[in-house]
Tab-separated table of C-alpha atoms in Angstrom:
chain	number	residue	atom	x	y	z
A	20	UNK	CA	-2.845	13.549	24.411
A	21	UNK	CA	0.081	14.512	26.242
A	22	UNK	CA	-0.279	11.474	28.534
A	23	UNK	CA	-0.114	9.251	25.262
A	24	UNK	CA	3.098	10.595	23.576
A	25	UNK	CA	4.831	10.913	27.420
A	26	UNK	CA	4.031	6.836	26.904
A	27	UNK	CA	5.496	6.373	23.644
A	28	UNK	CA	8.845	8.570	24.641
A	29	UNK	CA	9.170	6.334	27.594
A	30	UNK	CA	9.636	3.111	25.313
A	31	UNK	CA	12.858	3.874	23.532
A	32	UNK	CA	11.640	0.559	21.452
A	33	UNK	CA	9.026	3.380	19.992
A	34	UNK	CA	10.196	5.117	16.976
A	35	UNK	CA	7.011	6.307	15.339
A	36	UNK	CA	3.250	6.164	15.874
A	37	UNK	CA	0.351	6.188	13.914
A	38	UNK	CA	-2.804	8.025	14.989
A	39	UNK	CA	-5.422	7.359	12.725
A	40	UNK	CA	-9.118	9.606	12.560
A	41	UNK	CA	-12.318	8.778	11.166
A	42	UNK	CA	-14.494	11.080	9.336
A	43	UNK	CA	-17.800	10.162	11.243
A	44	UNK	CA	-16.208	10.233	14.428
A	45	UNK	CA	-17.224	13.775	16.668
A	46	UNK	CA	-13.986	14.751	18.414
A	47	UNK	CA	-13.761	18.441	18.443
A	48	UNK	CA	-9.955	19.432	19.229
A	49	UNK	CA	-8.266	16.123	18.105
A	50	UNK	CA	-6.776	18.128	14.643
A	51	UNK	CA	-5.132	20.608	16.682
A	52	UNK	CA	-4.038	18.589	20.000
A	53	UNK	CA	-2.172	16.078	17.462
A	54	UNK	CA	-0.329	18.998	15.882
A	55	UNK	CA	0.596	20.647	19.075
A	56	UNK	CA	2.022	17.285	20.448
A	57	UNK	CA	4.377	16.906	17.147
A	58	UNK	CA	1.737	14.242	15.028
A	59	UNK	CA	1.644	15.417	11.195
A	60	UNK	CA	-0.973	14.525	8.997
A	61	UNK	CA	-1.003	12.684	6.231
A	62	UNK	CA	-3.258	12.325	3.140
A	63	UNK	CA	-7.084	11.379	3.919
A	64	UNK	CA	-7.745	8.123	2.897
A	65	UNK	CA	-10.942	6.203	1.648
A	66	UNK	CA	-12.592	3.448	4.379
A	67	UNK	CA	-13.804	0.805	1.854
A	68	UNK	CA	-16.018	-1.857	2.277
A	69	UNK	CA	-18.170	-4.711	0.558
A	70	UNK	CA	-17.836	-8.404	-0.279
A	71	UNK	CA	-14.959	-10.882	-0.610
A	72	UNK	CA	-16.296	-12.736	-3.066
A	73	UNK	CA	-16.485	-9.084	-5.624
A	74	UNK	CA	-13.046	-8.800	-5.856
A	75	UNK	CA	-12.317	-12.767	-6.861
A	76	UNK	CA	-11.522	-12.753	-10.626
A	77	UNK	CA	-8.656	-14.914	-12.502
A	78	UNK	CA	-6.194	-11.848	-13.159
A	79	UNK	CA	-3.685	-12.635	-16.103
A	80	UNK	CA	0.004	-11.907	-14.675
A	81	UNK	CA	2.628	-9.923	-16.575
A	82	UNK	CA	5.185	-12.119	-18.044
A	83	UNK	CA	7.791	-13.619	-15.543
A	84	UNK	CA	5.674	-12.631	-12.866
A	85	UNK	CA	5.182	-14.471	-9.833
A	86	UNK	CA	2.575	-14.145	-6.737
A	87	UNK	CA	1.985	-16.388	-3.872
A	88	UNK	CA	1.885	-16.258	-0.234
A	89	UNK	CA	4.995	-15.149	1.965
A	90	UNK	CA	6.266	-16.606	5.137
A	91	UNK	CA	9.638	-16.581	5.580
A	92	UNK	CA	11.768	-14.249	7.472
A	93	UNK	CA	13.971	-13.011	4.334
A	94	UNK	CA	10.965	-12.454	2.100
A	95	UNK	CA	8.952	-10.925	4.798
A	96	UNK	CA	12.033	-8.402	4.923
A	97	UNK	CA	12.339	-7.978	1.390
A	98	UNK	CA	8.235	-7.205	1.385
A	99	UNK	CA	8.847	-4.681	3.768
A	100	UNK	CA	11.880	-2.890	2.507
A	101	UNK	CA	9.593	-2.903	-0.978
A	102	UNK	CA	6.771	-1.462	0.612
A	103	UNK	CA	8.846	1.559	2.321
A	104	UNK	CA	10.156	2.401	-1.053
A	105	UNK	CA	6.842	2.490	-2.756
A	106	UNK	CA	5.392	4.870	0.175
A	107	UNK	CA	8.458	7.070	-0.542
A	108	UNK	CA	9.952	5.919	2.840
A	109	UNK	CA	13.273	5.225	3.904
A	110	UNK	CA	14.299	1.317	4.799
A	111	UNK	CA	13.305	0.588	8.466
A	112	UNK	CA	14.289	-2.567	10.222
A	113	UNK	CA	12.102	-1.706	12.794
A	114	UNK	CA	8.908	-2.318	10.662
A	115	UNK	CA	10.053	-5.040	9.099
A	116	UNK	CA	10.455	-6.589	13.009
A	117	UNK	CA	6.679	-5.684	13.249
A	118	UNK	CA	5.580	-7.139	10.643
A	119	UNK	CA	7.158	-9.997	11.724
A	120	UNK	CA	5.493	-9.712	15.133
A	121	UNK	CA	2.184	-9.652	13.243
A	122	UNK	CA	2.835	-12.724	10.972
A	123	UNK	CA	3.788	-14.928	14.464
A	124	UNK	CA	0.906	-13.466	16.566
A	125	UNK	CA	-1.261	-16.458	15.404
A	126	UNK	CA	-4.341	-14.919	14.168
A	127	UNK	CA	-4.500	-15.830	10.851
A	128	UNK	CA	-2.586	-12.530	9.888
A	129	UNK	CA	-1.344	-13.232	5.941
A	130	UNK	CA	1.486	-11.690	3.432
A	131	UNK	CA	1.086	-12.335	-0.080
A	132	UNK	CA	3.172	-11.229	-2.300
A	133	UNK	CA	4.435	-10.343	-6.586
A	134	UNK	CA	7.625	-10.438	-7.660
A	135	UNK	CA	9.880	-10.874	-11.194
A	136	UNK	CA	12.897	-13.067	-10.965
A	137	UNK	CA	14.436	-12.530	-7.715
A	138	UNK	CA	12.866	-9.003	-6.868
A	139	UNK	CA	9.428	-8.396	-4.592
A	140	UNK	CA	7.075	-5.805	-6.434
A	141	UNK	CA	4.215	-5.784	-4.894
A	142	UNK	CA	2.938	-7.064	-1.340
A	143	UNK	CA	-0.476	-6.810	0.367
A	144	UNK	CA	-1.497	-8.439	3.948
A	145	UNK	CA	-4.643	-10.459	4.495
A	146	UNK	CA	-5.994	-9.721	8.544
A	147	UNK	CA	-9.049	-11.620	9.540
A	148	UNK	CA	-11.481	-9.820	11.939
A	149	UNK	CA	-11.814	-12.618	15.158
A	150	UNK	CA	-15.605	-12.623	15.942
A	151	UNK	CA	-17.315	-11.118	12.511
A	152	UNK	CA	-17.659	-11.584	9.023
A	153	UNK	CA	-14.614	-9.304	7.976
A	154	UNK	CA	-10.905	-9.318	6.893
A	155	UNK	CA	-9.439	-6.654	6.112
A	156	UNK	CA	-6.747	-5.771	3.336
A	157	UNK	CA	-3.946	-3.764	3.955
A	158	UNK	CA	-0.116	-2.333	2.996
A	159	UNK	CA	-0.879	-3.103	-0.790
A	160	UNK	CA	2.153	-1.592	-2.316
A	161	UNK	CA	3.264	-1.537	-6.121
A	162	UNK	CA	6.772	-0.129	-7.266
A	163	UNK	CA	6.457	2.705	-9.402
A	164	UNK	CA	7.427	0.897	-12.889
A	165	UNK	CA	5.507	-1.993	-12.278
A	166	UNK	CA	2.040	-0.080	-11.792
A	167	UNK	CA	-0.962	-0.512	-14.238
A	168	UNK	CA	-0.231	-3.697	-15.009
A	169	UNK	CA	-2.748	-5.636	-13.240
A	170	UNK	CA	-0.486	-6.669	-10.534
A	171	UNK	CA	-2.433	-4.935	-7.352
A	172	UNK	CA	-5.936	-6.304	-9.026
A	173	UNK	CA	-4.171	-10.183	-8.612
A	174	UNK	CA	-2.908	-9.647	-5.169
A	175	UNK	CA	-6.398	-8.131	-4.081
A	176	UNK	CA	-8.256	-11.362	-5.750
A	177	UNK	CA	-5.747	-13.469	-4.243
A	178	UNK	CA	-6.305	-11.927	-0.554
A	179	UNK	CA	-9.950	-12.139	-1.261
A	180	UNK	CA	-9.800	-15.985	-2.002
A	181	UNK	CA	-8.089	-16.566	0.850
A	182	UNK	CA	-10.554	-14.203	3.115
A	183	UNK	CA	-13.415	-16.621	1.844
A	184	UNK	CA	-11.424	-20.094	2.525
A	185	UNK	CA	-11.545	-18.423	6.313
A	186	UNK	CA	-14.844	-18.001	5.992
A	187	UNK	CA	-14.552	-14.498	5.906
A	188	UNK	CA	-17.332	-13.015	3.533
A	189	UNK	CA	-16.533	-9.310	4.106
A	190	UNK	CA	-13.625	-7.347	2.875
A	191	UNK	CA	-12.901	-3.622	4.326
A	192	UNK	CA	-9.745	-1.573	3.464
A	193	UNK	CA	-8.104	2.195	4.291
A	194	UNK	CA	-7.393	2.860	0.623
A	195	UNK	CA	-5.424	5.644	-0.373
A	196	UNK	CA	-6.064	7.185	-4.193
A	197	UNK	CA	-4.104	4.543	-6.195
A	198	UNK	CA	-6.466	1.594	-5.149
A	199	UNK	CA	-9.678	3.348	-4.139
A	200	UNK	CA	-10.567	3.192	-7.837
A	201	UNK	CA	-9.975	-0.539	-8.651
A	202	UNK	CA	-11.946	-1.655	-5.697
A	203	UNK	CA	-14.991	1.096	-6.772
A	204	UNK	CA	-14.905	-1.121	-9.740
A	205	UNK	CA	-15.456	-4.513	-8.185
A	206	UNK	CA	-18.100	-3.544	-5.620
A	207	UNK	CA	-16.656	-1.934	-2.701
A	208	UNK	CA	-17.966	1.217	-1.364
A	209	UNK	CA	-16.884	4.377	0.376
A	210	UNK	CA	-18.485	4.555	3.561
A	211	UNK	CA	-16.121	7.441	5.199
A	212	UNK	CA	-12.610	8.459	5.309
A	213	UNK	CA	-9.642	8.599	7.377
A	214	UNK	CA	-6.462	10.854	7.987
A	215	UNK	CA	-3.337	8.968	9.376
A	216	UNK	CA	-1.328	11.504	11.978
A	217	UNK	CA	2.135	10.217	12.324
A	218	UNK	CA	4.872	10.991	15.165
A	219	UNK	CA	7.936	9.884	15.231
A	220	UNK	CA	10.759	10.412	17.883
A	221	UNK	CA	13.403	13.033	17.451
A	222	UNK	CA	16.687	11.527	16.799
């Protein structure tokens, strides 16, 4: 462990880490070796799994509301400063450069996105597994006031759709408490949980 955070240090470029556990992993000592080295957990989350083609449904779209895919270096920022602010984190440039990293790697990595008028609401990403049957569905964020309307449920159907045109029959997502329950309700099971551990570099 110490070994691993003497690496990040070393790379100024490294402002924060995530160390993520699994419940049905045996690693006696982990817990406390991440606290002693400065990592601080976060809420355990819900590893979900089941098919693509569960979570496809026609969702009906609050009024004024837009979704479709995002590419763009702008939007991608704006999806990213939208998705810190639902997490209850400040703006960071630097993950909006990473997610921007992801989008160009070139392996079928997708943003989709909601928005009203001019302003992003809700985002999601789309990554395909290379080599198996699954994608998997992550950083689905809603803004507080635009929450229980059905926006989340569109994006997920919309990343599902596009999981199958990849020929991806499998979906599998770290869900916190917000979306654990509306992907219960179209199929997808809890198979184990895990707790994100996050470090980040003193300033």
């Amino acid at each position: 462990m110490g070994q691993a955070v003497a690496h990040f240090r070393a790379d100024p470029a490294v402002r924060s880490v995530e160390w993520k556990t699994r419940g049905h992993d045996s690693a006696p000592g982990l817990h406390g070796a991440l606290l002693a080295h400065g990592f601080v957990p976060a809420d355990a989350e819900s590893i979900m799994i089941g098919a693509a083609a569960a979570l496809v449904a026609n969702v009906p779209l609050p009024p004024g509301v837009w979704l479709r895919q995002v590419t763009g270096p702008a939007d991608v920022r704006a999806v990213s400063a939208m998705q810190d602010v639902a997490f209850g984190d400040s703006v960071s440039e630097a993950r909006a450069d990473d997610l921007l990293r992801r989008l160009a790697a070139g392996d079928g990595t997708e943003l989709w996105a909601a928005g009203h008028e001019g302003r992003i609401v809700s985002a999601g990403r789309l990554e395909p597994v290379a080599g198996a049957d699954f994608a998997g569905i992550w950083g689905g964020a809603t803004l507080a006031p635009w929450r229980g309307q059905g926006i989340y449920r569109a994006l997920t159907a919309q990343r599902a759709r596009s999981a199958l045109q990849l020929g991806k029959t499998l979906i599998h997502s770290d869900s916190t408490e917000y979306s654990r329950p509306i992907l219960e309700r179209y199929g997808l099971v809890k198979v184990s949980t895990t707790t994100p551990y996050n470090w980040s570099r003193e300033p």
